[in-house]
Amino acid sequence: MKVGIIGAGTMGNAHAKGWQKSGAEFVGVSAKNKESAKQLAETYGIKAYDNHQDLLEAVDIIDLCVPSDLHKDMVLEAARAKKHIICEKPIALTLEDAEAMIAACNKAGVRLFIAMVVRFFPQYRAAKAAIDAGQLGELGVIRLKRIGYQPLGDEAWFTDDKRSGGMIVDLMLHDLDYARSIAGEVKRVYAKSIRSTVNDAPGDYALITLGFESGAMALIEGGWAYPPGFFRTGIDIAGSEGLIEWQSDDSQTIKPFLKPQERTKVARVGIPSSSIAEDPYVTEIKHAYEAIRDNKPFLVSPEDGLEALRLALAAKESLKTGQVVFLGGN
Amino acid sequence: MRLGIMSFAHVHADGFLQILRKLQDVEFVGFSDTDKEQGKFFAELYGVPWFSSHEELLDQKLEGVVICSENANHLADVKLAAAAGVHILCEKPIATTLEDGLAIKEEIDKAGIKFMTAFPMRFDPSIVALKEMIERGDLGKIYAINGINHSEIPRRHRSWFADKKLAGGGAVMDHTVHLLDLYRWLLDSEASDLYAEVANPFTPDAEIDTAGLVTLSFANGVFASIDCSWSRPEAVYPRWGHLKMEVIGEQGAIAVDAFNQYLNYYSKQNSRQANWLGWGSDSSTAMVQEFINSIKEDRDPSIGWKDGFEALKVALACYDAAKAKQVVKL
Ligand SMILES: NC(=O)c1ccc[n+]([C@@H]2O[C@H](COP(=O)([O-])OP(=O)(O)OC[C@H]3O[C@@H](n4cnc5c(N)ncnc54)[C@H](O)[C@@H]3O)[C@@H](O)[C@H]2O)c1
């Protein structure tokens, strides 16, 4: 099948690596930032399209790696063109938009894959596999941590809440989704957050408490709160029969001790890395491609993407009211 | 200085005994315990005098005692010590109800004795270093703190910890107080409201809370969380548990893992497969020394009744919030 990517920033490049290894026919890229599209096209020996409509026409699968506020319109456009769709997370910025996107894809008979990449990180998969096999018994307390630094995108869109949804929707969504994938539906959400008003200071940080229908509880910690270059993640899942602990600090198999870098040399977006044979973004793209090609289910459904967004928005609601937010009518 | 231990009910009694025997300027007089079996057992184990009534111990011209009884019995023991005019170092939580906590205050004021709450972590070198860094302004303005005080359920060592009547509660009662006290001390501010999830997922055969996630707001605008769960698998985890915190501020973050100084020890003889043998500093000795110094110098100990009472207030409010599923004002 023929594939093209719209958006040639951090994620466009991460996905391109996956498409190159997927067995799909990677034909082209298009981006508002023509220079970034040209560079990506050169790297992969594919065509840079001047406008994304032409690219859309040329492919069977379109991969949307554009800022989050554009997901909705581009998914609807691709569905109208009857193309299968890979779309970066968050699925959208509102539940209404997400529902409309899912409905449009269903109606058009095209597949929609929301790229929730944490589901493809091997340590998260291994933990989920142990839990699903009953090795932890009933889950009790789940702690998930994800703290990086302020991401940079074209047009500074990450720090514009209207475009990215803010740190909770952009970043903490990953762990909200993961928590739900291991512990089921959430009944209660309570959140606290801080956003620095100091120029140039890090400091966008939140703590979200979840109460699950199962009786389990979770603390999701997220932030763009470290100086550039630092990114730490962690898992601590305690059940009636066992415990899983993991911290990104512990499992680095290669540790550079180099001179500190300037902001311009640090990756635009902090992405948790580990020395692993296959980049999880490649695993993700291969999975999505094979599921579309062979008409198999995705490991993470668009509805999962929608529910993760529901949790993130509930956390934001809790921040606004200062109260516990109840889901699913108490 | 003649010192003794009132009751050997608390797991920390053993540690206090070792400290009191080792300190140069202390004459360890012995311990009292009305439980004959327990008294005889520990007297023989350590080769120290045992008194079968607290009155008998208090008759030995003591200057101070460490109260190591069950939480619910603290008030009764405080009354005896106060009547004898003996200064008190009291295990935490200082009581199981606010009424008892206030009654303790009345007793010590009436008798004019010193009362210190046993919060050893204030003397931990990494916590002291953290306090210095905060005061020096390394972090700039403080935004949030995420703290963990995990352990296994302590019932194997002393069964009353899992008895609600004697302990006043489980994990929340046992562990919220330590971090809360550190937060008050580090921030120099009082908690203004909190929300908590509380449950018993880990030890269904014990009728007590074994899990808790608390989110607090402080009067100075900082928010913080406490994971007080007894979530480390009983008799399996390489150590009793740990105390960790990460402080987020304007200039980045500082992470503390207070018990991170240990040897990995693997033994064929031990019931546990792997053990962490701590080699870090002993903060309890420094705490006992402060108690002794306060008596010698006839001044208030650095951690007083109010510190114990504020911590108790918060621990009790956690249960209220969890029951009401609402944010509780303090
Ligand atoms: N899963 C992850 O780990 C992860 C990490 C970062 C970003 N993301 C997601 O990926 C998406 C893209 O983020 P990014 O970091 O790559 O952003 P970026 O700013 O680096 O790149 C965005 C790209 O989209 C292009 N673009 C912008 N507006 C366009 C338009 N109207 N038409 C065509 N192209 C347009 C830009 O020219 C640029 O090439 C976002 O939804 C973000 O949430 C996911």
XYZ file of C-alpha atoms and ligand atoms in Angstrom:
704
model
C 0.000 0.000 0.000
C 1.103 3.577 -0.671
C 1.729 5.868 2.297
C 2.354 9.560 2.797
C 3.027 11.737 5.807
C 1.645 15.190 6.416
C 3.847 17.139 8.815
C 7.619 16.853 8.824
C 8.546 17.886 12.342
C 9.593 15.689 15.252
C 6.877 13.118 14.723
C 6.929 13.195 10.944
C 10.564 12.149 11.148
C 9.950 9.502 13.826
C 7.159 7.954 11.753
C 9.177 8.113 8.524
C 11.724 5.786 10.067
C 8.901 3.369 10.801
C 7.421 3.544 7.303
C 10.806 2.878 5.765
C 10.943 -0.399 7.683
C 7.275 -1.305 7.386
C 7.158 -2.849 3.934
C 4.672 -0.222 2.802
C 5.433 1.940 -0.194
C 6.455 5.252 1.338
C 5.806 7.749 -1.428
C 5.733 11.259 -0.131
C 5.551 13.971 2.464
C 3.949 17.355 2.686
C 4.194 20.083 5.285
C 3.396 23.718 5.757
C 7.063 24.140 6.572
C 8.372 23.377 3.070
C 11.990 23.221 4.187
C 11.245 20.470 6.729
C 9.296 18.485 4.112
C 12.142 18.838 1.633
C 14.686 17.579 4.141
C 12.583 14.592 5.107
C 11.949 13.763 1.444
C 15.656 13.853 0.698
C 16.521 11.615 3.626
C 14.086 8.938 2.492
C 14.293 9.402 -1.256
C 10.617 10.259 -1.522
C 8.701 13.140 -3.059
C 7.933 16.391 -1.236
C 4.435 17.531 -2.187
C 3.675 21.224 -2.260
C 0.198 20.776 -0.960
C -1.208 17.959 1.091
C -4.288 17.460 -1.109
C -2.078 16.154 -3.910
C -0.305 13.825 -1.515
C -3.633 12.595 -0.181
C -4.713 11.696 -3.701
C -1.525 9.711 -4.303
C -1.764 7.366 -1.298
C -3.853 4.612 0.350
C -2.795 5.524 3.884
C -2.202 9.032 5.159
C -0.185 9.611 8.316
C -1.006 12.860 10.103
C 1.903 14.306 12.084
C 0.623 17.850 12.299
C -0.084 19.994 15.368
C -2.954 18.624 17.423
C -5.496 21.348 16.601
C -5.338 20.237 12.958
C -6.104 16.564 13.613
C -9.850 16.906 13.319
C -10.069 18.710 9.980
C -7.382 16.582 8.382
C -8.942 13.314 9.546
C -12.309 14.403 8.183
C -10.689 15.405 4.908
C -8.856 12.084 4.630
C -12.007 10.124 5.480
C -13.862 11.976 2.728
C -11.074 10.942 0.364
C -11.557 7.336 1.597
C -8.007 6.950 2.852
C -6.934 4.942 5.864
C -5.542 7.183 8.568
C -2.763 7.190 11.099
C -3.130 10.198 13.372
C -0.816 11.374 16.133
C -2.206 11.701 19.638
C -4.213 13.353 21.096
C -7.013 12.218 18.808
C -8.471 15.736 19.087
C -8.848 18.555 21.566
C -12.541 18.045 22.362
C -14.706 14.962 22.836
C -17.177 16.193 20.210
C -14.417 16.445 17.619
C -13.107 12.985 18.517
C -16.577 11.476 18.201
C -17.125 13.163 14.848
C -13.797 11.827 13.574
C -14.542 8.261 14.636
C -18.026 8.448 13.116
C -16.691 9.851 9.836
C -14.108 7.074 9.520
C -16.688 4.408 10.296
C -19.032 5.866 7.721
C -16.330 6.095 5.081
C -15.197 2.550 5.853
C -11.604 3.588 6.532
C -9.390 2.581 9.424
C -8.297 5.150 12.008
C -5.219 4.506 14.140
C -4.368 6.908 16.967
C -0.641 6.769 17.629
C -0.524 6.158 21.389
C 3.101 5.179 21.308
C 3.553 4.354 24.998
C 1.544 1.201 24.372
C 4.442 0.109 22.160
C 7.264 0.717 24.606
C 8.602 -2.692 25.628
C 8.659 -2.066 29.385
C 5.047 -0.891 29.330
C 4.059 -3.894 27.243
C 5.903 -6.267 29.562
C 4.168 -4.774 32.605
C 0.766 -5.023 30.940
C 1.440 -8.599 29.905
C 2.269 -9.546 33.516
C -0.868 -7.805 34.755
C -3.089 -9.384 32.098
C -1.653 -12.789 33.033
C -2.783 -12.200 36.619
C 0.716 -12.042 38.038
C -0.044 -8.955 40.091
C -3.446 -10.119 41.302
C -5.952 -7.301 41.797
C -4.375 -3.928 41.117
C -4.170 -1.602 44.123
C -2.009 1.469 43.566
C -0.617 2.528 40.184
C 1.995 5.257 39.875
C 3.043 6.533 36.461
C 5.595 9.271 35.958
C 6.515 11.281 32.875
C 8.522 14.461 33.297
C 10.414 16.139 30.509
C 11.110 19.638 29.382
C 9.196 22.243 27.457
C 8.819 20.907 23.897
C 9.477 23.035 20.849
C 7.377 22.813 17.728
C 6.942 24.941 14.643
C 5.143 28.197 15.458
C 5.508 27.454 19.225
C 2.247 25.537 18.986
C 2.972 23.244 21.986
C 2.793 26.069 24.497
C -0.416 27.407 23.019
C -3.175 25.578 24.900
C -5.628 26.267 22.117
C -3.426 24.279 19.737
C -1.989 21.503 21.937
C -4.553 21.212 24.721
C -1.760 21.965 27.194
C 0.610 19.652 29.020
C -2.072 17.380 30.448
C -3.719 16.687 27.086
C -0.438 16.519 25.204
C 1.779 14.573 27.589
C -0.130 13.059 30.502
C -2.611 11.582 28.049
C -0.098 8.770 27.463
C -0.157 7.593 31.055
C -3.875 8.215 31.491
C -4.384 5.882 28.527
C -1.938 3.334 29.884
C -3.527 3.377 33.346
C -6.908 2.760 31.778
C -5.495 -0.011 29.612
C -4.357 -1.936 32.696
C -6.946 -0.987 35.322
C -10.140 -0.355 33.352
C -12.648 2.451 33.607
C -12.212 5.459 35.861
C -14.850 6.783 38.238
C -13.158 9.751 39.877
C -10.527 12.289 38.830
C -8.809 14.886 41.000
C -5.991 17.096 39.761
C -3.641 19.858 40.834
C -1.282 21.741 38.567
C 1.084 24.661 38.297
C 2.219 26.605 35.342
C 5.184 28.872 35.660
C 4.634 32.473 34.793
C 8.354 33.125 34.866
C 9.838 33.585 31.433
C 12.187 30.860 30.362
C 11.731 28.867 33.577
C 10.635 25.281 33.320
C 7.512 24.520 35.249
C 4.382 22.987 33.904
C 3.586 20.227 36.311
C 0.499 18.284 37.406
C -0.561 15.459 39.677
C -3.714 13.555 38.760
C -5.396 11.069 41.081
C -7.694 8.475 39.528
C -10.189 6.241 41.325
C -11.142 3.215 39.198
C -14.384 1.242 39.092
C -12.354 -1.805 40.139
C -11.368 -0.102 43.386
C -7.803 0.523 42.226
C -6.288 4.004 42.436
C -3.602 5.783 40.435
C -1.331 8.772 40.719
C -0.320 10.139 37.329
C 2.551 12.584 37.481
C 3.469 14.662 34.480
C 5.442 17.721 33.630
C 7.416 19.871 31.316
C 9.348 20.786 34.385
C 12.987 19.813 33.897
C 15.656 21.858 32.173
C 16.166 20.964 28.475
C 17.581 17.514 27.877
C 16.174 15.708 30.904
C 13.364 13.216 30.533
C 12.344 10.720 33.195
C 9.600 8.140 33.244
C 8.622 5.518 35.761
C 6.187 2.742 36.575
C 5.202 1.479 40.014
C 2.243 -0.893 39.964
C 1.276 -2.697 43.157
C -1.285 -5.479 43.223
C -2.564 -7.965 45.780
C -0.113 -10.589 44.488
C 2.896 -8.648 43.362
C 4.638 -5.445 42.478
C 6.300 -3.990 39.393
C 8.839 -1.187 39.709
C 10.674 0.492 36.873
C 12.425 3.840 36.519
C 14.037 5.176 33.382
C 17.086 6.134 35.474
C 17.792 2.474 36.179
C 17.643 0.865 32.785
C 19.913 2.994 30.664
C 22.328 0.528 29.163
C 24.405 3.331 27.763
C 25.030 6.571 29.610
C 26.772 9.484 27.952
C 28.652 11.869 30.246
C 29.197 14.714 27.853
C 29.467 18.469 28.104
C 26.067 20.076 28.717
C 24.351 21.075 25.501
C 22.806 24.310 24.335
C 19.037 24.369 23.948
C 19.446 24.463 20.202
C 21.253 21.129 20.237
C 18.793 19.360 22.526
C 15.991 17.449 20.770
C 13.006 19.729 20.154
C 10.734 17.334 21.981
C 11.907 15.128 24.830
C 11.186 11.551 23.920
C 11.997 8.776 26.358
C 14.757 6.730 24.827
C 16.220 3.394 25.679
C 18.836 1.337 23.946
C 16.543 -1.126 22.329
C 16.846 -2.990 19.060
C 13.651 -1.562 17.618
C 12.540 2.009 18.201
C 8.999 1.870 19.681
C 7.849 4.385 17.048
C 8.909 1.868 14.400
C 7.102 -0.923 16.257
C 4.039 1.274 16.350
C 4.035 2.132 12.637
C 4.695 -1.487 11.637
C 1.809 -2.627 13.804
C -0.561 -0.028 12.370
C 0.446 -0.869 8.816
C 0.078 -4.617 9.230
C -3.296 -4.222 10.944
C -4.574 -2.097 8.058
C -3.062 -4.320 5.361
C -4.366 -7.558 6.909
C -7.589 -6.050 8.231
C -6.750 -6.975 11.833
C -7.682 -5.044 14.983
C -5.379 -2.336 16.330
C -3.763 -2.780 19.705
C -5.174 0.607 20.652
C -8.535 1.681 19.260
C -9.738 5.178 18.365
C -12.184 4.772 21.261
C -9.215 4.306 23.578
C -7.879 7.565 22.216
C -11.217 9.190 22.946
C -11.399 7.803 26.491
C -7.856 8.970 27.243
C -8.885 12.422 26.105
C -11.962 12.196 28.350
C -9.687 11.571 31.356
C -7.360 14.419 30.431
C -10.289 16.808 30.042
C -11.777 15.611 33.343
C -8.446 16.461 35.003
C -8.609 19.931 33.489
C -12.172 20.264 34.723
C -11.005 19.317 38.228
C -8.328 22.007 38.024
C -10.966 24.541 37.112
C -13.451 23.641 39.847
C -10.958 22.542 42.492
C -13.218 19.555 43.080
C -13.297 15.833 42.398
C -14.810 15.104 38.969
C -17.046 12.046 38.661
C -17.281 10.134 35.391
C -20.054 7.938 34.101
C -22.730 9.407 36.375
C -21.083 8.546 39.734
C 21.048 11.296 81.863
C 18.683 8.532 82.999
C 16.302 7.512 80.229
C 13.861 4.649 79.651
C 11.370 3.295 77.148
C 7.669 3.087 77.973
C 6.233 0.006 76.277
C 7.847 -2.147 73.625
C 4.777 -2.266 71.420
C 6.190 -0.164 68.583
C 8.594 -1.646 66.024
C 10.908 1.285 66.646
C 11.380 0.326 70.323
C 14.202 -2.031 69.394
C 15.999 0.756 67.569
C 15.539 3.223 70.421
C 16.949 0.674 72.836
C 20.081 0.260 70.747
C 20.521 4.017 70.486
C 20.006 4.667 74.207
C 22.509 1.956 75.131
C 25.104 3.330 72.793
C 24.872 7.073 73.567
C 27.672 8.261 75.847
C 25.790 10.583 78.149
C 22.784 8.276 78.590
C 22.174 5.791 81.334
C 19.582 3.412 79.907
C 17.454 2.386 82.864
C 15.269 -0.160 81.106
C 11.833 -0.469 79.596
C 8.347 -1.094 80.894
C 5.730 -3.302 79.328
C 2.509 -4.557 80.877
C 2.482 -7.469 78.459
C 4.466 -10.031 80.466
C 5.365 -12.238 77.548
C 6.559 -9.336 75.414
C 8.445 -7.849 78.360
C 10.275 -11.035 79.236
C 11.053 -11.793 75.632
C 12.733 -8.473 74.867
C 14.428 -8.265 78.280
C 16.086 -11.580 77.558
C 16.773 -10.823 73.917
C 18.635 -7.614 74.726
C 19.732 -8.315 78.308
C 18.160 -5.141 79.720
C 15.946 -4.466 82.790
C 12.214 -4.817 82.275
C 9.520 -3.300 84.485
C 6.080 -4.886 84.415
C 4.348 -1.563 85.098
C 4.992 1.909 83.698
C 4.779 3.372 87.224
C 7.692 1.221 88.319
C 9.820 2.458 85.432
C 8.831 6.065 86.109
C 9.886 5.571 89.757
C 13.517 5.160 88.685
C 14.339 8.896 88.846
C 14.144 9.242 85.066
C 14.638 12.477 83.208
C 12.990 11.302 80.024
C 11.133 8.440 78.352
C 10.473 7.350 74.823
C 6.822 6.357 74.481
C 6.580 3.340 72.196
C 3.103 2.103 73.027
C 0.284 1.480 70.568
C -0.971 4.791 69.130
C -4.254 4.628 71.040
C -2.405 4.239 74.362
C -0.180 7.282 73.987
C -2.449 9.570 76.026
C -2.603 7.206 79.004
C 1.176 6.896 78.987
C 1.660 10.648 78.607
C -0.525 11.111 81.716
C 1.697 8.777 83.740
C 4.917 10.374 82.556
C 3.532 13.861 83.119
C 2.469 12.959 86.671
C 6.031 11.804 87.297
C 7.448 14.973 85.733
C 9.364 13.027 83.088
C 10.076 14.531 79.638
C 8.627 12.713 76.634
C 9.784 11.666 73.194
C 6.597 10.210 71.666
C 6.209 7.931 68.642
C 4.043 9.139 65.793
C 1.136 9.556 65.300
C 0.892 11.190 68.722
C -2.689 9.890 69.142
C -5.553 8.384 67.177
C -8.120 11.158 67.789
C -7.997 14.942 67.937
C -9.455 14.822 71.463
C -6.571 12.675 72.672
C -4.132 14.907 70.846
C -5.506 17.998 72.620
C -5.580 16.180 75.964
C -1.870 15.426 75.531
C -1.230 19.141 75.160
C -3.081 19.854 78.401
C -1.098 17.218 80.281
C 2.309 18.410 79.151
C 1.456 22.081 79.755
C 0.163 21.324 83.246
C 3.233 19.309 84.143
C 5.613 21.715 82.422
C 7.476 18.883 80.702
C 9.035 18.742 77.249
C 7.269 16.823 74.505
C 8.966 15.859 71.286
C 7.251 14.065 68.389
C 9.402 11.335 66.853
C 9.881 12.503 63.250
C 13.387 11.183 62.548
C 13.358 12.100 58.847
C 13.923 15.755 59.746
C 17.410 14.625 60.759
C 18.107 12.650 57.571
C 21.156 14.135 55.806
C 19.532 14.199 52.362
C 16.429 15.909 53.735
C 18.603 18.404 55.601
C 20.520 19.035 52.363
C 17.244 19.502 50.496
C 16.108 22.037 53.090
C 19.372 23.941 52.658
C 19.046 23.930 48.876
C 15.504 25.252 49.130
C 16.502 27.966 51.598
C 19.456 28.948 49.430
C 17.029 29.388 46.556
C 18.495 26.726 44.267
C 15.036 25.779 43.070
C 13.660 29.297 42.966
C 9.999 29.356 43.830
C 8.684 25.941 44.884
C 5.752 24.649 42.849
C 4.958 21.143 44.006
C 6.212 18.092 45.866
C 5.544 14.468 45.015
C 6.355 12.174 47.913
C 6.305 8.446 48.491
C 6.475 6.586 51.778
C 5.880 2.983 50.783
C 6.324 -0.060 52.957
C 5.096 -3.547 53.503
C 2.305 -3.994 56.040
C 4.146 -3.897 59.387
C 1.972 -6.535 61.056
C 4.593 -9.304 60.904
C 6.720 -7.321 63.318
C 3.917 -6.155 65.644
C 0.376 -7.259 64.934
C -1.392 -4.181 66.414
C -0.359 -2.059 63.412
C -3.176 -3.772 61.555
C -5.642 -3.319 64.449
C -7.759 -0.255 63.808
C -8.645 0.279 67.482
C -5.025 0.375 68.640
C -3.410 1.953 65.591
C -6.232 4.362 64.731
C -5.927 3.361 61.079
C -3.599 1.628 58.662
C -1.258 2.946 56.018
C -2.726 6.457 56.064
C -2.306 6.776 59.843
C 1.136 5.201 59.778
C 2.749 6.941 56.824
C 1.020 10.202 55.932
C 2.455 11.899 58.994
C 6.153 11.572 58.070
C 5.942 13.264 54.683
C 3.358 15.760 55.868
C 5.733 16.825 58.629
C 8.580 17.191 56.143
C 6.398 19.246 53.787
C 5.384 21.605 56.620
C 9.017 21.948 57.593
C 10.407 22.414 54.083
C 7.683 24.814 53.000
C 7.130 26.599 56.297
C 3.427 26.549 55.542
C 0.340 24.641 56.710
C -1.863 22.370 54.601
C -5.098 24.109 53.685
C -7.082 21.346 51.971
C -6.725 17.783 50.774
C -8.267 14.959 48.809
C -7.484 11.288 49.337
C -8.237 7.907 47.854
C -8.028 5.243 50.566
C -8.582 1.493 50.205
C -7.400 -1.932 51.209
C -6.283 -3.731 48.072
C -3.220 -5.459 49.466
C -4.171 -7.384 52.572
C -7.846 -8.282 52.411
C -7.574 -10.398 55.565
C -6.653 -7.311 57.595
C -9.544 -4.944 58.243
C -7.558 -1.797 57.695
C -6.518 0.621 54.952
C -3.388 -0.515 53.124
C -3.381 2.050 50.305
C -3.664 5.799 50.182
C -3.006 8.581 47.680
C -3.287 12.044 49.201
C -3.172 15.370 47.347
C -2.672 18.446 49.523
C -2.727 22.179 48.986
C -0.665 24.410 51.223
C -1.450 27.938 52.338
C 1.508 29.265 50.325
C 0.106 27.859 47.068
C 2.308 24.766 46.794
C 0.553 21.456 46.170
C 1.879 18.060 47.090
C 1.028 14.414 47.093
C 1.706 11.610 49.533
C 1.589 7.937 48.639
C 1.430 6.293 52.048
C 0.608 2.808 50.806
C 1.694 -0.423 52.403
C 2.116 -1.583 48.821
C 5.448 -3.421 48.976
C 4.785 -7.167 48.968
C 4.899 -8.521 52.500
C 8.023 -10.573 53.280
C 9.140 -10.420 49.649
C 10.400 -6.873 49.084
C 14.156 -6.516 49.725
C 13.539 -4.048 52.563
C 10.678 -2.592 54.638
C 10.086 0.116 52.020
C 11.392 3.591 51.252
C 10.894 7.333 51.462
C 11.281 9.392 48.316
C 10.278 12.811 47.149
C 10.703 15.070 44.191
C 10.440 18.818 44.639
C 9.517 20.792 41.539
C 10.374 24.470 41.307
C 11.091 27.374 39.055
C 14.635 26.197 38.322
C 13.928 22.496 37.786
C 13.572 19.691 40.281
C 15.366 17.902 43.101
C 14.751 14.223 43.726
C 15.451 12.579 47.077
C 15.602 8.856 47.766
C 16.489 8.911 51.449
C 17.229 5.189 51.792
C 19.127 4.755 48.567
C 22.366 3.875 50.353
C 22.379 0.111 50.554
C 24.228 -2.992 49.515
C 22.535 -5.561 47.353
C 22.842 -8.693 49.406
C 21.913 -12.128 48.072
C 21.946 -14.961 50.577
C 21.162 -18.636 50.444
C 20.303 -18.551 54.138
C 17.774 -15.778 54.195
C 14.021 -16.095 53.839
C 14.235 -13.191 51.422
C 15.884 -13.843 48.106
C 17.424 -10.416 47.899
C 18.105 -7.899 50.628
C 19.030 -4.275 50.724
C 21.475 -3.767 53.558
C 21.412 -0.090 54.449
C 24.678 1.640 55.187
C 23.341 5.198 55.252
C 23.135 7.566 58.189
C 21.009 6.827 61.228
C 18.676 9.771 61.629
C 17.017 8.331 64.753
C 20.214 8.776 66.764
C 20.329 12.441 65.799
C 16.679 12.753 66.802
C 17.264 11.193 70.234
C 20.291 13.453 70.674
C 18.109 16.485 70.006
C 15.683 15.265 72.667
C 18.549 14.903 75.155
C 20.006 18.292 74.239
C 16.665 19.991 74.710
C 16.514 18.606 78.239
C 20.123 19.537 79.013
C 19.758 23.027 77.617
C 16.260 23.383 79.034
C 14.693 24.530 75.777
C 11.911 23.306 73.481
C 12.857 20.365 71.285
C 12.994 21.261 67.569
C 9.925 19.110 66.869
C 7.139 19.706 69.331
C 3.569 18.775 70.147
C 2.133 21.053 67.455
C 4.079 19.247 64.762
C 2.685 15.937 65.922
C -0.811 17.360 66.205
C -0.857 18.980 62.743
C 0.261 15.685 61.226
C -2.470 13.805 63.071
C -5.055 16.331 61.908
C -4.094 15.747 58.279
C -4.044 11.949 58.626
C -7.564 11.989 60.075
C -8.777 14.381 57.363
C -7.591 11.893 54.722
C -10.131 9.395 55.965
C -12.855 12.074 55.882
C -12.020 13.051 52.302
C -11.881 9.450 51.118
C -15.231 8.703 52.716
C -16.960 11.809 51.383
C -15.134 11.577 48.034
C -14.626 15.288 48.344
C -11.956 17.845 48.965
C -11.767 18.573 52.698
C -10.741 21.985 54.051
C -8.366 22.028 57.000
N 3.844 10.337 20.566
C 4.801 11.182 20.841
O 5.791 10.826 21.513
C 4.705 12.570 20.352
C 5.774 13.453 20.529
C 5.683 14.724 19.977
C 4.549 15.105 19.308
N 3.509 14.249 19.168
C 2.311 14.657 18.406
O 2.643 14.715 17.047
C 2.009 15.820 16.407
C 3.067 16.688 15.750
O 4.018 17.140 16.701
P 5.516 17.533 16.295
O 6.316 17.567 17.552
O 5.960 16.676 15.195
O 5.291 19.034 15.800
P 6.296 19.908 14.865
O 5.930 21.300 15.099
O 7.692 19.451 15.077
O 5.889 19.472 13.404
C 4.634 19.801 12.861
C 4.679 19.638 11.356
O 3.373 19.880 10.845
C 3.473 20.821 9.772
N 2.230 21.610 9.676
C 1.772 22.546 10.530
N 0.609 23.054 10.074
C 0.333 22.439 8.893
C -0.715 22.531 7.970
N -1.733 23.385 8.168
N -0.651 21.750 6.856
C 0.373 20.896 6.663
N 1.376 20.774 7.522
C 1.360 21.516 8.638
C 4.637 21.684 10.135
O 5.132 22.353 8.980
C 5.612 20.642 10.677
O 6.300 20.018 9.636
C 1.197 16.498 17.481
O -0.139 16.080 17.441
C 1.830 16.036 18.775
O 0.914 15.983 19.842
C 3.586 12.998 19.665
